[in-house]
Short mmCIF file of C-alpha atoms in Angstrom, two decimals:
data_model
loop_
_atom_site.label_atom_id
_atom_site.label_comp_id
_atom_site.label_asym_id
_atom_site.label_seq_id
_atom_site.Cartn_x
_atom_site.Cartn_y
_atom_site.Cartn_z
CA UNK B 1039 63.55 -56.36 -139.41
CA UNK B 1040 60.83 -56.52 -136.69
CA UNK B 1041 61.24 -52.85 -134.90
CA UNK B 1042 59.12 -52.80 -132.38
CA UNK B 1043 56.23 -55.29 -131.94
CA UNK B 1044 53.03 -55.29 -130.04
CA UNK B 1045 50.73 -58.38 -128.94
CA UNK B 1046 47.78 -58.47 -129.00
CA UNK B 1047 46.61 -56.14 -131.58
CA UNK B 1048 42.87 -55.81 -130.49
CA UNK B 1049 41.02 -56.67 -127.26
CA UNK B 1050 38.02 -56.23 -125.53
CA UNK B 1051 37.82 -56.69 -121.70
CA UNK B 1052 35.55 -56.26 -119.05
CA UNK B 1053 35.20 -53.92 -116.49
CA UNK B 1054 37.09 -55.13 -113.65
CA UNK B 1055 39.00 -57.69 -115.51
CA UNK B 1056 42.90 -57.43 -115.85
CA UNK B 1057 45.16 -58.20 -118.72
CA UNK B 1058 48.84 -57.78 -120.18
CA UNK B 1059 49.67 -55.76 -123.15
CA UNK B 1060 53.67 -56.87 -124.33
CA UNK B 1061 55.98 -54.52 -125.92
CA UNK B 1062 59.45 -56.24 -127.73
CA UNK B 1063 62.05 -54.49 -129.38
CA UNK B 1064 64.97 -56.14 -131.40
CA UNK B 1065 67.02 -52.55 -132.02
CA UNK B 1066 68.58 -53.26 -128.83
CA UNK B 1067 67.27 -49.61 -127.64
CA UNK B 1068 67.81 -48.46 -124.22
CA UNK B 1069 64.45 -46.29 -123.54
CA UNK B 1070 60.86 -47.98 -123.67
CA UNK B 1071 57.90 -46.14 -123.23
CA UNK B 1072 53.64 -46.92 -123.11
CA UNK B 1073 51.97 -44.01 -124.77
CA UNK B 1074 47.88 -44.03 -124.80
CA UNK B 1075 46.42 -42.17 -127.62
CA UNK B 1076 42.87 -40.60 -127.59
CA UNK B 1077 40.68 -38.49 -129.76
CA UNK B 1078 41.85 -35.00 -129.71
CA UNK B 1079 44.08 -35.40 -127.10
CA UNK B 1080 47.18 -36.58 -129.03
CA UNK B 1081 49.54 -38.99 -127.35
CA UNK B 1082 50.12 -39.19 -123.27
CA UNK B 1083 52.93 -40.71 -121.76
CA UNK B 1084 51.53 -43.10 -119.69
CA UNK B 1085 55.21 -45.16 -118.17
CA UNK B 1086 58.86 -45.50 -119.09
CA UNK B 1087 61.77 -47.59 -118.66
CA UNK B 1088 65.49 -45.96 -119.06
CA UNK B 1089 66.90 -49.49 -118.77
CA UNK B 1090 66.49 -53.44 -117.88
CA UNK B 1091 64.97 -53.21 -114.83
CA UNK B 1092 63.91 -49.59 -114.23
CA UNK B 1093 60.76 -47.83 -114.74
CA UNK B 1094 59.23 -44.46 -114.04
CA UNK B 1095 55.58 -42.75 -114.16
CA UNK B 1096 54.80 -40.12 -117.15
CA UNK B 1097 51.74 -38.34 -117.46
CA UNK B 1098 48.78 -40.72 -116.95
CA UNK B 1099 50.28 -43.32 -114.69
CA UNK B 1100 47.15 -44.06 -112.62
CA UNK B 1101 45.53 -47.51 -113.07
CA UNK B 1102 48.41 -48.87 -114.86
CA UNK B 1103 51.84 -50.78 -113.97
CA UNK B 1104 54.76 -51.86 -115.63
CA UNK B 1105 57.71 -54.45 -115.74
CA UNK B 1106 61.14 -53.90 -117.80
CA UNK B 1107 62.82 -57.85 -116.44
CA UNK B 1108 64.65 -57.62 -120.21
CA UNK B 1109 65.92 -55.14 -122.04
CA UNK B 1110 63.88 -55.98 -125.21
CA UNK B 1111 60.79 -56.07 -123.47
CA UNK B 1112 58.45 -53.58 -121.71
CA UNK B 1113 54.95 -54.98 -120.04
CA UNK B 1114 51.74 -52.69 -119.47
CA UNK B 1115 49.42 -54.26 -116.88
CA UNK B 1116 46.05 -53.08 -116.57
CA UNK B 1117 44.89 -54.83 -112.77
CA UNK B 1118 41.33 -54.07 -112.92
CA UNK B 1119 40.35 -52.65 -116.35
CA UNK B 1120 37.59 -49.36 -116.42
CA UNK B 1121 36.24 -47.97 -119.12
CA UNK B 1122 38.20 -45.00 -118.96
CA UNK B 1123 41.17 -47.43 -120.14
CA UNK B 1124 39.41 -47.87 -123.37
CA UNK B 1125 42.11 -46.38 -125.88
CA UNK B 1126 45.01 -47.22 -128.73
CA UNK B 1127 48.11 -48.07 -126.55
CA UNK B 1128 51.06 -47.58 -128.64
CA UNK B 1129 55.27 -48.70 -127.74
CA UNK B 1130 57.83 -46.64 -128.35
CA UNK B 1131 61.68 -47.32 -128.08
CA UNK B 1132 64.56 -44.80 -128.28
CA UNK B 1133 68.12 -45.16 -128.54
CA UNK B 1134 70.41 -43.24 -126.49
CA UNK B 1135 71.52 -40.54 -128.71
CA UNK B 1136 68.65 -38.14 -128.10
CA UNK B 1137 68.56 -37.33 -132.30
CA UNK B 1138 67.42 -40.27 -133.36
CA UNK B 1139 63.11 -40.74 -133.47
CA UNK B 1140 61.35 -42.91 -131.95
CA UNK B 1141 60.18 -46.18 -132.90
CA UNK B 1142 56.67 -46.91 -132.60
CA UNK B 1143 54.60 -50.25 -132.44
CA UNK B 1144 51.13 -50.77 -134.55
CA UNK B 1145 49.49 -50.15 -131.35
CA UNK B 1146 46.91 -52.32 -129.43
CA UNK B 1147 43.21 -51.20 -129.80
CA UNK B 1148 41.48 -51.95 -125.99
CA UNK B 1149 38.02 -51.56 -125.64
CA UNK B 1150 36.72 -51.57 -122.22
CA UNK B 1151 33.21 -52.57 -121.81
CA UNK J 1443 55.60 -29.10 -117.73
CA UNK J 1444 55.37 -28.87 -121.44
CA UNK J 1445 52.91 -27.31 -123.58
CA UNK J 1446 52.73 -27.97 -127.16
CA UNK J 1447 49.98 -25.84 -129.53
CA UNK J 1448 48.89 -26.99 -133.02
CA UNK J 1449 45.64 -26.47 -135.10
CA UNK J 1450 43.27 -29.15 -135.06
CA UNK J 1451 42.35 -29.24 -138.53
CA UNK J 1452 43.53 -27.89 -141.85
CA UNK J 1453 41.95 -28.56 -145.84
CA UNK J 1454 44.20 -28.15 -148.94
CA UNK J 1455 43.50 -29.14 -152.62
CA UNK J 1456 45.88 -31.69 -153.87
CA UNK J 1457 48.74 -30.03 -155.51
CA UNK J 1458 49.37 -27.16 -152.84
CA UNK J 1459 51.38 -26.12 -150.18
CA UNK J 1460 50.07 -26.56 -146.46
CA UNK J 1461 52.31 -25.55 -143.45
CA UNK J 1462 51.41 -26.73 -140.19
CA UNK J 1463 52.86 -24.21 -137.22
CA UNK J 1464 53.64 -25.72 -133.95
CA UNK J 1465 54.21 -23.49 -130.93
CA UNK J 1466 55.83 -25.07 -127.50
CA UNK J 1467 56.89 -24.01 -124.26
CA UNK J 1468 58.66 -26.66 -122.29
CA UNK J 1469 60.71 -27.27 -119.28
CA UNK J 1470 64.13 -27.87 -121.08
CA UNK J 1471 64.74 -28.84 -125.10
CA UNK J 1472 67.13 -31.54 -126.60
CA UNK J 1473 64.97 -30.92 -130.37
CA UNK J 1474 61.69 -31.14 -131.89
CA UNK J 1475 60.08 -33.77 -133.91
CA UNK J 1476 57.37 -34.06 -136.63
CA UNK J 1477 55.53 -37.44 -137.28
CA UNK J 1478 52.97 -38.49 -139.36
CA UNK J 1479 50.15 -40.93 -138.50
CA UNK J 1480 47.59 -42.16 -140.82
CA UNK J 1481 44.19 -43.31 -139.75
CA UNK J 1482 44.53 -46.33 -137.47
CA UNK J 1483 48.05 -46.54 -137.98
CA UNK J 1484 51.60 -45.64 -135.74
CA UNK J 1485 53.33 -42.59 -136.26
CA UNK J 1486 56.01 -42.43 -138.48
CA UNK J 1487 59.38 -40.36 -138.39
CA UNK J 1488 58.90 -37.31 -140.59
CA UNK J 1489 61.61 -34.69 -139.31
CA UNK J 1490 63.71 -33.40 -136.72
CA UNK J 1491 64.91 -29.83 -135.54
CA UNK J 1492 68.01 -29.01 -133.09
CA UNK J 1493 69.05 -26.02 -134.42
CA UNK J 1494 67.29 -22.80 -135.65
CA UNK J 1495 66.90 -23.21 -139.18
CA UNK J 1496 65.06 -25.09 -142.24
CA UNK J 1497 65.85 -28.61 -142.59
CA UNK J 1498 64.64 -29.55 -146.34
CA UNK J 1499 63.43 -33.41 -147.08
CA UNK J 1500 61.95 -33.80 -150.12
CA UNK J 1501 58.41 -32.70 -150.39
CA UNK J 1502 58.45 -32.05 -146.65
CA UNK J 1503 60.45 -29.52 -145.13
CA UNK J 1504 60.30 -28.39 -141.23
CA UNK J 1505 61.62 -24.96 -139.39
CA UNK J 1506 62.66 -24.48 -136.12
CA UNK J 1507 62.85 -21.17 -133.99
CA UNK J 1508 64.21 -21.79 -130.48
CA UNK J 1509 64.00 -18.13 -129.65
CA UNK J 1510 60.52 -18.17 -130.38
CA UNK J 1511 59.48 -21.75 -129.70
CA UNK J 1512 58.16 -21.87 -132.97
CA UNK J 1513 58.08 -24.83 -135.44
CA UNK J 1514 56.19 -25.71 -138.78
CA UNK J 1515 56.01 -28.30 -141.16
CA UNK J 1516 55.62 -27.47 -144.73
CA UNK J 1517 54.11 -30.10 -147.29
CA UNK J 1518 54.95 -29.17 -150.83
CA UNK J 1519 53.15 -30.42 -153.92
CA UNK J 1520 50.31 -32.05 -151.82
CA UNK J 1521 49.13 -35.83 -152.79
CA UNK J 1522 45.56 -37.38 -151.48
CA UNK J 1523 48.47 -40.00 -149.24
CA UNK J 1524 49.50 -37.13 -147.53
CA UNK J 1525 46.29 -36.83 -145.43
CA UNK J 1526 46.81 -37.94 -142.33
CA UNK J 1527 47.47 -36.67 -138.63
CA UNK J 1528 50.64 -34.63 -138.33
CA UNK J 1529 52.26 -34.63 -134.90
CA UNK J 1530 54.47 -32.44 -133.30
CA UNK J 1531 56.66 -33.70 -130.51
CA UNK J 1532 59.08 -31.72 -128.21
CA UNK J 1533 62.25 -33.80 -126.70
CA UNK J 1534 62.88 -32.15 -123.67
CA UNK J 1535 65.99 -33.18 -121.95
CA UNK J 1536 65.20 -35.95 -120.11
CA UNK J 1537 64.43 -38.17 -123.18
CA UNK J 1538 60.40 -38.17 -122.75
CA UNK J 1539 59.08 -36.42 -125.64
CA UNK J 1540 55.50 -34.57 -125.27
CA UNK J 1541 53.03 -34.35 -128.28
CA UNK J 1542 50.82 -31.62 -129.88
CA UNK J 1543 47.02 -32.94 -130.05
CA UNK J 1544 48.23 -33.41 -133.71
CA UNK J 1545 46.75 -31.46 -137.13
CA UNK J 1546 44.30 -33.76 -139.41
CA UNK J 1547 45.66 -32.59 -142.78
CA UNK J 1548 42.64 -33.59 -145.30
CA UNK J 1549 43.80 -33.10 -149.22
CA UNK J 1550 40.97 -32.65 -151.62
CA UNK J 1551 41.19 -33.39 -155.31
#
């Protein structure tokens, strides 16, 4: 009973340097979603996919894209990393009937250096 | 947009009643959510609120005024593994939901 799984767990980049941060959910849930969570700012919707194949912008978008090829998966790419990026990037998946919670990942810890 | 209000921090002796108030005003409303996060952890499902009301759940219980867009979450008999970060979240209609900062709830023996 996975849930929802994130890889890698911890990393520390570079300024400048790029990287891929994987999402996979085995609940067979139609919404995805990349929340970044900071000190004392709570959590901020950074992208979200409504389906295979579809993806939209949320609060924070800037310096960050995203890929939805599968259903079960849901990619955060980071092109050229700043220190700004340096956060706890958590997944989230949702099923379509709007009273059910989300599901979050363990997060991934990125330090930006 | 949304905007979602909670206290930063709030101190209770283990054994005793905290409640947590959580004021919103957003752009639409499918329901409100309460998680709870520990320290370098995810958030975990706690509640959720449609309707106006008090929705009871063990130890934990959570309210929900839509009139007022007013919510709180009530912790009961207080244990030191109930400090954490409690989060509110507002599920607007369009199936994003938008957080509260979150409350650090520290219990004290």
């Amino acid at each position: 009973n996975a849930g929802v799984t994130q890889t890698p767990k911890f990393r520390v980049l570079k300024t400048g340097q790029s990287m891929t941060l994987l999402c996979a959910q085995d609940m067979n849930h139609e919404y995805m979603y990349w929340y970044r969570q900071d000190p004392g700012m709570g959590l901020r919707l950074i992208h979200y996919s409504v389906g295979e194949g579809t993806t939209a912008k949320g609060e924070v978008p800037d310096g960050y894209n995203v890929s939805r090829l599968k259903k079960q998966n849901f990619l955060l790419g980071l092109e050229s990393a700043a220190p700004s990026q340096t956060s706890v990037y958590f997944c989230a998946s949702y099923p379509t009937n709007s009273n059910q919670p989300q599901h979050f990942g363990d997060g991934t810890r990125l330090s930006i250096l | 947009g949304q905007n979602i209000d909670q206290p930063t921090e709030m101190t209770a002796t283990e054994g005793a009643i905290v409640q947590i108030n959580c004021t919103y005003q957003t752009s639409g409303f499918n329901g409100l959510f309460w998680y709870q996060q520990h320290a370098g952890e995810a958030p975990t499902f706690l509640s959720y609120n449609v309707l106006d009301g008090l929705e009871e759940k063990g130890r934990f219980s959570s309210f929900l005024s839509r009139s007022k867009g007013y919510s709180y979450l009530l912790l009961k008999e207080l244990q030191m593994k109930d400090s954490a970060s409690y989060l509110c979240a507002v599920s607007p209609r369009d199936y994003k939901l938008s957080f509260g900062a979150g409350t650090t709830v520290t219990v004290r023996a």
